[in-house]
mmCIF file of C-alpha atoms and ligand atoms in Angstrom:
data_model
loop_
_atom_site.group_PDB
_atom_site.id
_atom_site.type_symbol
_atom_site.label_atom_id
_atom_site.label_comp_id
_atom_site.label_asym_id
_atom_site.label_seq_id
_atom_site.Cartn_x
_atom_site.Cartn_y
_atom_site.Cartn_z
ATOM 1 C CA MET A 849 4.120 261.638 125.323
ATOM 2 C CA SER A 850 0.771 261.216 123.617
ATOM 3 C CA GLU A 851 -0.091 262.539 120.219
ATOM 4 C CA PRO A 852 -3.557 263.679 119.138
ATOM 5 C CA SER A 853 -5.618 261.481 116.852
ATOM 6 C CA GLY A 854 -4.680 261.696 113.211
ATOM 7 C CA ALA A 855 -1.130 260.500 113.912
ATOM 8 C CA ALA A 856 -2.799 257.350 115.217
ATOM 9 C CA GLY A 857 -4.953 256.527 112.149
ATOM 10 C CA SER A 858 -8.051 254.531 113.083
ATOM 11 C CA TYR A 859 -6.838 254.487 116.669
ATOM 12 C CA GLY A 860 -7.654 257.392 118.967
ATOM 13 C CA VAL A 861 -4.191 257.958 120.427
ATOM 14 C CA CYS A 862 -0.540 257.055 120.113
ATOM 15 C CA ALA A 863 1.884 256.894 123.024
ATOM 16 C CA GLN A 864 5.388 255.590 123.512
ATOM 17 C CA ALA A 865 7.967 254.755 126.186
ATOM 18 C CA PRO A 866 11.690 253.929 126.057
ATOM 19 C CA GLY A 867 13.759 250.933 127.082
ATOM 20 C CA ARG A 868 16.596 251.571 129.522
ATOM 21 C CA VAL A 869 20.217 250.829 130.137
ATOM 22 C CA ASN A 870 21.294 250.654 133.755
ATOM 23 C CA LEU A 871 24.666 252.373 134.237
ATOM 24 C CA LEU A 872 25.274 251.360 137.867
ATOM 25 C CA GLY A 873 23.180 249.871 140.682
ATOM 26 C CA GLU A 874 22.278 246.316 139.713
ATOM 27 C CA HIS A 875 20.038 244.171 141.912
ATOM 28 C CA THR A 876 19.780 247.012 144.396
ATOM 29 C CA ASP A 877 16.212 248.161 143.653
ATOM 30 C CA TYR A 878 14.458 245.272 145.426
ATOM 31 C CA ASN A 879 16.782 245.934 148.368
ATOM 32 C CA GLU A 880 15.453 249.512 148.658
ATOM 33 C CA GLY A 881 18.795 250.834 147.371
ATOM 34 C CA PHE A 882 20.102 253.194 144.688
ATOM 35 C CA VAL A 883 20.038 252.813 140.902
ATOM 36 C CA LEU A 884 21.334 254.870 137.978
ATOM 37 C CA PRO A 885 19.575 253.941 134.733
ATOM 38 C CA MET A 886 19.203 255.988 131.553
ATOM 39 C CA PRO A 887 16.416 255.847 128.930
ATOM 40 C CA LEU A 888 17.273 254.536 125.450
ATOM 41 C CA SER A 889 16.350 256.120 122.144
ATOM 42 C CA GLN A 890 14.611 252.836 121.256
ATOM 43 C CA VAL A 891 10.929 253.095 122.166
ATOM 44 C CA THR A 892 7.873 250.898 122.147
ATOM 45 C CA ARG A 893 4.917 252.625 120.511
ATOM 46 C CA VAL A 894 1.293 251.880 121.266
ATOM 47 C CA PHE A 895 -1.788 252.948 119.295
ATOM 48 C CA ALA A 896 -5.052 252.670 121.205
ATOM 49 C CA ALA A 897 -8.808 252.985 120.644
ATOM 50 C CA ARG A 898 -11.721 252.723 123.025
ATOM 51 C CA ALA A 899 -13.504 249.376 123.313
ATOM 52 C CA ASP A 900 -16.159 247.832 125.515
ATOM 53 C CA GLY A 901 -15.678 244.833 127.812
ATOM 54 C CA VAL A 902 -12.498 243.624 126.109
ATOM 55 C CA VAL A 903 -8.713 244.158 125.971
ATOM 56 C CA GLU A 904 -7.563 243.394 122.455
ATOM 57 C CA ALA A 905 -4.119 243.829 120.904
ATOM 58 C CA HIS A 906 -2.194 243.341 117.696
ATOM 59 C CA ALA A 907 1.548 242.847 118.274
ATOM 60 C CA GLU A 908 3.362 243.755 115.067
ATOM 61 C CA ILE A 909 6.583 241.879 115.891
ATOM 62 C CA PHE A 910 4.757 238.571 116.222
ATOM 63 C CA ASP A 911 2.026 239.593 113.744
ATOM 64 C CA GLU A 912 -0.349 238.165 116.275
ATOM 65 C CA ARG A 913 -3.722 239.313 117.626
ATOM 66 C CA MET A 914 -5.079 238.406 121.039
ATOM 67 C CA ALA A 915 -8.119 239.385 123.035
ATOM 68 C CA ARG A 916 -9.259 238.903 126.616
ATOM 69 C CA LYS A 917 -12.503 239.694 128.389
ATOM 70 C CA LEU A 918 -12.082 242.696 130.681
ATOM 71 C CA GLY A 919 -10.982 241.417 134.096
ATOM 72 C CA GLY A 920 -10.014 237.985 132.696
ATOM 73 C CA PRO A 921 -7.079 236.106 134.333
ATOM 74 C CA ARG A 922 -3.486 235.981 133.093
ATOM 75 C CA ASP A 923 -2.571 233.150 130.729
ATOM 76 C CA GLY A 924 1.217 233.451 130.365
ATOM 77 C CA THR A 925 1.133 235.197 126.943
ATOM 78 C CA TRP A 926 2.392 238.660 125.940
ATOM 79 C CA LEU A 927 -1.161 239.948 126.340
ATOM 80 C CA ASP A 928 -0.664 239.682 130.123
ATOM 81 C CA TYR A 929 1.515 242.829 130.084
ATOM 82 C CA ILE A 930 -1.276 244.813 128.433
ATOM 83 C CA ALA A 931 -4.286 243.324 130.234
ATOM 84 C CA GLY A 932 -2.222 243.672 133.448
ATOM 85 C CA CYS A 933 -2.129 247.458 132.997
ATOM 86 C CA VAL A 934 -5.924 247.621 132.696
ATOM 87 C CA TRP A 935 -6.205 245.300 135.727
ATOM 88 C CA ALA A 936 -3.741 247.371 137.810
ATOM 89 C CA LEU A 937 -5.619 250.592 136.992
ATOM 90 C CA ALA A 938 -8.825 248.957 138.255
ATOM 91 C CA GLN A 939 -7.047 247.917 141.477
ATOM 92 C CA GLU A 940 -6.253 251.606 141.987
ATOM 93 C CA GLY A 941 -9.924 252.482 141.546
ATOM 94 C CA ILE A 942 -9.541 253.642 137.935
ATOM 95 C CA GLU A 943 -11.941 251.534 135.869
ATOM 96 C CA VAL A 944 -11.713 251.745 132.075
ATOM 97 C CA PRO A 945 -14.302 249.995 129.887
ATOM 98 C CA GLY A 946 -11.709 248.274 127.651
ATOM 99 C CA ALA A 947 -9.361 249.120 124.784
ATOM 100 C CA ARG A 948 -7.966 247.955 121.477
ATOM 101 C CA PHE A 949 -4.208 248.339 120.863
ATOM 102 C CA ARG A 950 -1.612 248.052 118.133
ATOM 103 C CA ILE A 951 1.914 247.515 119.470
ATOM 104 C CA GLN A 952 5.148 248.461 117.699
ATOM 105 C CA ARG A 953 7.912 247.057 119.860
ATOM 106 C CA GLY A 954 11.112 249.005 119.243
ATOM 107 C CA VAL A 955 12.834 247.730 122.408
ATOM 108 C CA PRO A 956 14.111 244.196 121.763
ATOM 109 C CA PRO A 957 12.749 241.648 124.256
ATOM 110 C CA GLY A 958 15.257 239.418 126.116
ATOM 111 C CA ALA A 959 18.214 241.823 125.760
ATOM 112 C CA GLY A 960 18.143 243.062 129.362
ATOM 113 C CA LEU A 961 16.878 246.482 128.234
ATOM 114 C CA ALA A 962 13.549 246.456 130.105
ATOM 115 C CA SER A 963 11.280 245.923 127.135
ATOM 116 C CA SER A 964 8.345 244.892 129.319
ATOM 117 C CA ALA A 965 8.473 248.116 131.356
ATOM 118 C CA ALA A 966 8.553 250.122 128.100
ATOM 119 C CA LEU A 967 5.465 248.255 126.932
ATOM 120 C CA GLU A 968 3.588 248.743 130.215
ATOM 121 C CA VAL A 969 4.398 252.442 130.472
ATOM 122 C CA ALA A 970 3.431 253.028 126.818
ATOM 123 C CA VAL A 971 0.121 251.170 127.326
ATOM 124 C CA LEU A 972 -0.682 253.199 130.448
ATOM 125 C CA ARG A 973 0.230 256.454 128.701
ATOM 126 C CA ALA A 974 -2.107 255.479 125.868
ATOM 127 C CA LEU A 975 -4.922 254.668 128.313
ATOM 128 C CA ARG A 976 -4.290 257.916 130.196
ATOM 129 C CA ALA A 977 -4.721 259.885 126.956
ATOM 130 C CA LEU A 978 -7.624 257.775 125.673
ATOM 131 C CA TYR A 979 -9.752 258.119 128.808
ATOM 132 C CA GLU A 980 -8.298 261.432 130.027
ATOM 133 C CA ILE A 981 -7.210 259.894 133.322
ATOM 134 C CA PRO A 982 -5.530 262.325 135.727
ATOM 135 C CA LEU A 983 -2.376 260.364 136.524
ATOM 136 C CA ASP A 984 1.084 261.771 137.171
ATOM 137 C CA ASP A 985 4.161 260.055 135.766
ATOM 138 C CA LEU A 986 5.329 258.565 139.064
ATOM 139 C CA ARG A 987 1.935 257.057 139.884
ATOM 140 C CA LEU A 988 1.725 255.739 136.328
ATOM 141 C CA ALA A 989 5.108 254.013 136.811
ATOM 142 C CA LEU A 990 3.955 252.449 140.073
ATOM 143 C CA ILE A 991 0.781 251.143 138.411
ATOM 144 C CA ALA A 992 2.925 249.656 135.619
ATOM 145 C CA HIS A 993 5.062 248.001 138.304
ATOM 146 C CA ARG A 994 1.970 246.636 140.025
ATOM 147 C CA ALA A 995 0.806 245.149 136.698
ATOM 148 C CA GLU A 996 4.115 243.326 136.298
ATOM 149 C CA VAL A 997 4.392 242.070 139.881
ATOM 150 C CA GLU A 998 0.805 241.221 140.713
ATOM 151 C CA TYR A 999 -0.711 240.330 137.341
ATOM 152 C CA VAL A 1000 2.159 239.094 135.155
ATOM 153 C CA GLY A 1001 3.796 237.566 138.260
ATOM 154 C CA VAL A 1002 7.413 238.784 137.950
ATOM 155 C CA ARG A 1003 8.739 240.057 141.311
ATOM 156 C CA CYS A 1004 10.894 242.837 139.810
ATOM 157 C CA GLY A 1005 11.936 246.078 141.504
ATOM 158 C CA VAL A 1006 10.669 249.547 140.495
ATOM 159 C CA MET A 1007 13.676 250.772 138.515
ATOM 160 C CA ASP A 1008 12.555 249.873 135.001
ATOM 161 C CA GLN A 1009 9.047 251.319 135.130
ATOM 162 C CA ILE A 1010 10.248 254.516 136.835
ATOM 163 C CA VAL A 1011 12.959 255.253 134.278
ATOM 164 C CA ALA A 1012 10.582 254.401 131.395
ATOM 165 C CA SER A 1013 8.130 256.946 132.811
ATOM 166 C CA LEU A 1014 10.380 259.654 134.297
ATOM 167 C CA GLY A 1015 13.612 259.272 132.334
ATOM 168 C CA ARG A 1016 14.974 262.207 130.323
ATOM 169 C CA ALA A 1017 16.935 261.671 127.109
ATOM 170 C CA GLY A 1018 20.702 261.807 127.516
ATOM 171 C CA GLN A 1019 20.574 261.983 131.331
ATOM 172 C CA ALA A 1020 21.071 259.348 133.971
ATOM 173 C CA LEU A 1021 18.268 259.019 136.514
ATOM 174 C CA PHE A 1022 19.597 258.751 140.063
ATOM 175 C CA LEU A 1023 16.779 257.058 141.945
ATOM 176 C CA ASP A 1024 16.493 256.196 145.611
ATOM 177 C CA THR A 1025 14.130 253.224 145.417
ATOM 178 C CA ARG A 1026 13.117 253.637 149.067
ATOM 179 C CA SER A 1027 12.021 257.289 149.035
ATOM 180 C CA LEU A 1028 11.411 257.296 145.244
ATOM 181 C CA GLN A 1029 13.307 260.578 145.034
ATOM 182 C CA CYS A 1030 14.742 261.211 141.579
ATOM 183 C CA GLU A 1031 17.550 263.364 140.299
ATOM 184 C CA TRP A 1032 18.552 263.707 136.650
ATOM 185 C CA VAL A 1033 22.312 263.754 136.117
ATOM 186 C CA PRO A 1034 23.797 264.777 132.735
ATOM 187 C CA ILE A 1035 26.429 262.595 131.082
ATOM 188 C CA PRO A 1036 29.740 264.516 130.822
ATOM 189 C CA ALA A 1037 30.345 265.963 127.351
ATOM 190 C CA GLY A 1038 32.654 263.893 125.161
ATOM 191 C CA TYR A 1039 31.556 260.498 126.485
ATOM 192 C CA ARG A 1040 28.958 257.987 125.435
ATOM 193 C CA PHE A 1041 27.502 254.755 126.649
ATOM 194 C CA LYS A 1042 27.412 251.955 124.080
ATOM 195 C CA ILE A 1043 25.332 248.827 124.458
ATOM 196 C CA VAL A 1044 26.238 245.446 123.006
ATOM 197 C CA ASP A 1045 23.698 242.635 123.049
ATOM 198 C CA SER A 1046 25.392 239.285 123.729
ATOM 199 C CA GLY A 1047 22.734 237.647 121.550
ATOM 200 C CA HIS A 1048 22.193 235.150 124.328
ATOM 201 C CA PRO A 1049 18.643 235.569 125.532
ATOM 202 C CA ARG A 1050 18.407 235.492 129.289
ATOM 203 C CA LYS A 1051 18.381 231.907 130.530
ATOM 204 C CA LEU A 1052 16.778 230.754 133.761
ATOM 205 C CA ALA A 1053 16.561 234.432 134.528
ATOM 206 C CA GLU A 1054 13.319 234.311 136.425
ATOM 207 C CA ALA A 1055 14.310 231.443 138.710
ATOM 208 C CA GLY A 1056 17.760 232.934 139.323
ATOM 209 C CA TYR A 1057 16.324 236.404 139.936
ATOM 210 C CA ASN A 1058 13.765 235.155 142.449
ATOM 211 C CA ARG A 1059 16.406 233.089 144.244
ATOM 212 C CA ARG A 1060 18.733 236.118 144.565
ATOM 213 C CA ARG A 1061 15.853 238.152 145.881
ATOM 214 C CA ALA A 1062 15.021 235.537 148.511
ATOM 215 C CA GLU A 1063 18.704 235.316 149.518
ATOM 216 C CA CYS A 1064 18.829 239.087 150.019
ATOM 217 C CA GLU A 1065 15.698 238.986 152.156
ATOM 218 C CA GLU A 1066 17.188 236.221 154.268
ATOM 219 C CA ALA A 1067 20.503 238.065 154.649
ATOM 220 C CA ALA A 1068 18.700 241.240 155.742
ATOM 221 C CA ALA A 1069 16.567 239.303 158.247
ATOM 222 C CA ARG A 1070 19.625 237.558 159.752
ATOM 223 C CA LEU A 1071 21.320 240.948 160.131
ATOM 224 C CA GLY A 1072 18.219 242.432 161.762
ATOM 225 C CA ALA A 1073 17.745 244.982 158.962
ATOM 226 C CA ARG A 1074 14.539 245.940 157.177
ATOM 227 C CA ALA A 1075 16.429 245.725 153.864
ATOM 228 C CA LEU A 1076 20.062 245.407 152.747
ATOM 229 C CA ARG A 1077 19.863 249.126 151.977
ATOM 230 C CA ASP A 1078 20.246 249.720 155.702
ATOM 231 C CA LEU A 1079 23.746 248.193 155.785
ATOM 232 C CA THR A 1080 26.900 250.127 154.951
ATOM 233 C CA PRO A 1081 30.530 249.259 154.196
ATOM 234 C CA GLY A 1082 31.087 249.602 157.981
ATOM 235 C CA ASP A 1083 29.005 246.419 158.446
ATOM 236 C CA MET A 1084 31.329 244.246 156.333
ATOM 237 C CA GLU A 1085 32.566 242.162 159.272
ATOM 238 C CA ARG A 1086 29.040 241.143 160.254
ATOM 239 C CA ILE A 1087 28.228 240.492 156.604
ATOM 240 C CA ALA A 1088 31.291 238.241 156.221
ATOM 241 C CA ARG A 1089 30.022 236.055 159.079
ATOM 242 C CA LEU A 1090 26.789 235.211 157.215
ATOM 243 C CA PRO A 1091 26.730 231.714 155.674
ATOM 244 C CA GLU A 1092 27.620 231.253 151.992
ATOM 245 C CA PRO A 1093 26.299 232.564 149.631
ATOM 246 C CA LEU A 1094 24.314 235.098 151.703
ATOM 247 C CA ASN A 1095 27.546 236.866 152.718
ATOM 248 C CA ARG A 1096 28.499 237.474 149.086
ATOM 249 C CA ARG A 1097 24.976 238.462 148.009
ATOM 250 C CA ALA A 1098 24.820 241.062 150.793
ATOM 251 C CA ARG A 1099 28.352 242.283 150.042
ATOM 252 C CA HIS A 1100 27.364 242.890 146.409
ATOM 253 C CA VAL A 1101 24.339 244.966 147.386
ATOM 254 C CA VAL A 1102 26.224 247.055 149.949
ATOM 255 C CA THR A 1103 29.212 247.737 147.680
ATOM 256 C CA GLU A 1104 26.922 248.370 144.677
ATOM 257 C CA ASN A 1105 24.935 251.007 146.569
ATOM 258 C CA ALA A 1106 28.232 252.695 147.466
ATOM 259 C CA ARG A 1107 29.289 252.545 143.796
ATOM 260 C CA VAL A 1108 26.092 254.313 142.707
ATOM 261 C CA LEU A 1109 26.688 257.153 145.185
ATOM 262 C CA ALA A 1110 30.316 257.467 144.055
ATOM 263 C CA GLY A 1111 29.216 257.233 140.400
ATOM 264 C CA VAL A 1112 26.775 260.116 140.762
ATOM 265 C CA GLU A 1113 29.552 262.225 142.311
ATOM 266 C CA ALA A 1114 31.876 261.287 139.442
ATOM 267 C CA LEU A 1115 29.285 262.254 136.812
ATOM 268 C CA ARG A 1116 28.628 265.573 138.545
ATOM 269 C CA ALA A 1117 32.392 266.243 138.552
ATOM 270 C CA GLY A 1118 32.702 265.212 134.873
ATOM 271 C CA ASP A 1119 35.080 262.438 135.966
ATOM 272 C CA ALA A 1120 34.436 259.706 133.400
ATOM 273 C CA ARG A 1121 37.546 257.700 134.356
ATOM 274 C CA THR A 1122 36.320 257.184 137.901
ATOM 275 C CA PHE A 1123 32.873 256.304 136.602
ATOM 276 C CA GLY A 1124 34.457 253.717 134.287
ATOM 277 C CA ARG A 1125 36.381 252.152 137.174
ATOM 278 C CA LEU A 1126 33.166 251.880 139.177
ATOM 279 C CA MET A 1127 31.520 250.075 136.250
ATOM 280 C CA VAL A 1128 34.349 247.553 136.175
ATOM 281 C CA GLY A 1129 34.030 247.051 139.946
ATOM 282 C CA SER A 1130 30.302 246.527 139.536
ATOM 283 C CA HIS A 1131 30.831 243.871 136.898
ATOM 284 C CA ARG A 1132 33.372 242.033 139.046
ATOM 285 C CA SER A 1133 30.960 242.063 141.964
ATOM 286 C CA LEU A 1134 28.145 240.741 139.735
ATOM 287 C CA VAL A 1135 30.468 237.936 138.587
ATOM 288 C CA GLU A 1136 32.019 236.931 141.896
ATOM 289 C CA ASP A 1137 29.535 237.885 144.584
ATOM 290 C CA TYR A 1138 26.160 237.933 142.859
ATOM 291 C CA GLU A 1139 26.908 235.252 140.236
ATOM 292 C CA VAL A 1140 24.570 236.526 137.525
ATOM 293 C CA SER A 1141 27.032 236.892 134.628
ATOM 294 C CA THR A 1142 27.695 234.520 131.723
ATOM 295 C CA PRO A 1143 30.909 233.725 129.782
ATOM 296 C CA GLU A 1144 29.553 235.740 126.832
ATOM 297 C CA LEU A 1145 28.935 238.835 128.949
ATOM 298 C CA ASP A 1146 32.376 238.495 130.578
ATOM 299 C CA ARG A 1147 34.031 238.221 127.159
ATOM 300 C CA LEU A 1148 32.202 241.312 125.871
ATOM 301 C CA VAL A 1149 33.308 243.311 128.922
ATOM 302 C CA GLU A 1150 36.904 242.159 128.359
ATOM 303 C CA LEU A 1151 36.756 243.061 124.657
ATOM 304 C CA ALA A 1152 35.333 246.501 125.402
ATOM 305 C CA MET A 1153 38.172 247.152 127.887
ATOM 306 C CA GLU A 1154 40.809 245.833 125.460
ATOM 307 C CA HIS A 1155 39.466 248.265 122.857
ATOM 308 C CA GLY A 1156 39.788 251.319 125.041
ATOM 309 C CA ALA A 1157 36.503 251.591 126.913
ATOM 310 C CA LEU A 1158 36.786 253.468 130.214
ATOM 311 C CA GLY A 1159 34.506 250.929 131.849
ATOM 312 C CA ALA A 1160 32.109 248.123 130.981
ATOM 313 C CA ARG A 1161 29.667 245.870 132.782
ATOM 314 C CA LEU A 1162 26.642 243.693 132.277
ATOM 315 C CA THR A 1163 23.410 245.665 132.451
ATOM 316 C CA GLY A 1164 20.028 244.534 133.748
ATOM 317 C CA ALA A 1165 19.363 241.322 135.633
ATOM 318 C CA GLY A 1166 22.145 239.304 133.941
ATOM 319 C CA PHE A 1167 21.911 235.573 133.049
ATOM 320 C CA GLY A 1168 22.341 236.761 129.412
ATOM 321 C CA GLY A 1169 21.294 240.032 127.761
ATOM 322 C CA SER A 1170 23.612 242.996 127.154
ATOM 323 C CA VAL A 1171 26.687 244.854 128.341
ATOM 324 C CA VAL A 1172 27.147 248.622 128.525
ATOM 325 C CA ALA A 1173 30.498 250.308 127.915
ATOM 326 C CA LEU A 1174 31.614 253.889 128.558
ATOM 327 C CA VAL A 1175 33.642 255.247 125.651
ATOM 328 C CA THR A 1176 35.127 258.553 124.569
ATOM 329 C CA ASP A 1177 33.256 260.297 121.810
ATOM 330 C CA VAL A 1178 34.797 262.954 119.626
ATOM 331 C CA ASN A 1179 32.471 264.743 117.198
ATOM 332 C CA GLY A 1180 29.932 261.969 117.569
ATOM 333 C CA VAL A 1181 32.444 259.248 116.698
ATOM 334 C CA ALA A 1182 33.303 256.762 119.427
ATOM 335 C CA LEU A 1183 37.069 256.302 119.569
ATOM 336 C CA ALA A 1184 38.967 253.423 121.063
ATOM 337 C CA GLY A 1185 41.760 254.444 123.445
HETATM 338 C C1 GLA B 2438 15.480 243.593 136.190
HETATM 339 C C2 GLA B 2438 14.370 244.109 137.105
HETATM 340 C C3 GLA B 2438 14.806 245.381 137.821
HETATM 341 C C4 GLA B 2438 16.157 245.201 138.518
HETATM 342 C C5 GLA B 2438 17.180 244.593 137.551
HETATM 343 C C6 GLA B 2438 18.479 244.240 138.225
HETATM 344 O O1 GLA B 2438 15.685 244.500 135.149
HETATM 345 O O2 GLA B 2438 13.204 244.379 136.358
HETATM 346 O O3 GLA B 2438 13.800 245.769 138.748
HETATM 347 O O4 GLA B 2438 16.022 244.420 139.672
HETATM 348 O O5 GLA B 2438 16.674 243.410 136.938
HETATM 349 O O6 GLA B 2438 19.132 245.400 138.660
#
């Protein structure tokens, strides 16, 4: 979504990309499973101009400017996400001479709403427009993912970058993270998803995330599978025989994949009650089997249910961040009960 110059002032182009809320399918993407995220109306906007030999950026939220020589190494700052996009393009054989950016971050960082993917996708959209790079939206998402994994150094799955790039407003994106096949599923009329930020920034998220990922890889290897995606509810007995906590980690992934498939069916049938029940089951599994929730997230889920939500769960990686609740919506007003 790039706009012509003019809208961008002294910058050549303006581009933007949304944050996301994941409705079902948590910690399944790095297990080659299914996810069901939806783009948010909050976007990160990026203005960009051509430059030579340098990646330079002004982040409005921090009122901070940073610059790095083209091809320079990561240094652990926010500039890594931007320089990483230029680096990842070069790895794909698309060399750009440099760029100057202004960043308006409308997706709050640390809330579990994929603010870094929004930033990466917006930066790549801006570069695509600035240098007229022929790049389709899926390839752009995969380059954004490469920037995050290989340059920034976070071993995330592909969900966030793909929904930031291919998401459609008001529709859930049913994504098979193995084949990368996408289907857009409308939300039944009369219902809405509401997000509540627990205000607790994610704690120890990176260490916990990487440990869960390693546990899943070990569980899959012990079960002789390429990925946990290849196991089904029929494999539960074998899964139960794995040592703790691998048995519970694998059980979460297998049941969560099944919940996504059932959730897509429920949305297609307009069955919000079933979808809500699946959300509650997902949260329980993230609490008991995957152990990525916090007391604040659990309390918010409870409160949402006490106030009439059809379902509620933590969204994103967990360890803090936000919950999402499914509520009825009459004439644009969310009603409890
Ligand atoms: C983070 C990662 C995603 C995904 C979720 C958990 O948002 O970036 O790839 O693994 O956690 O579902």
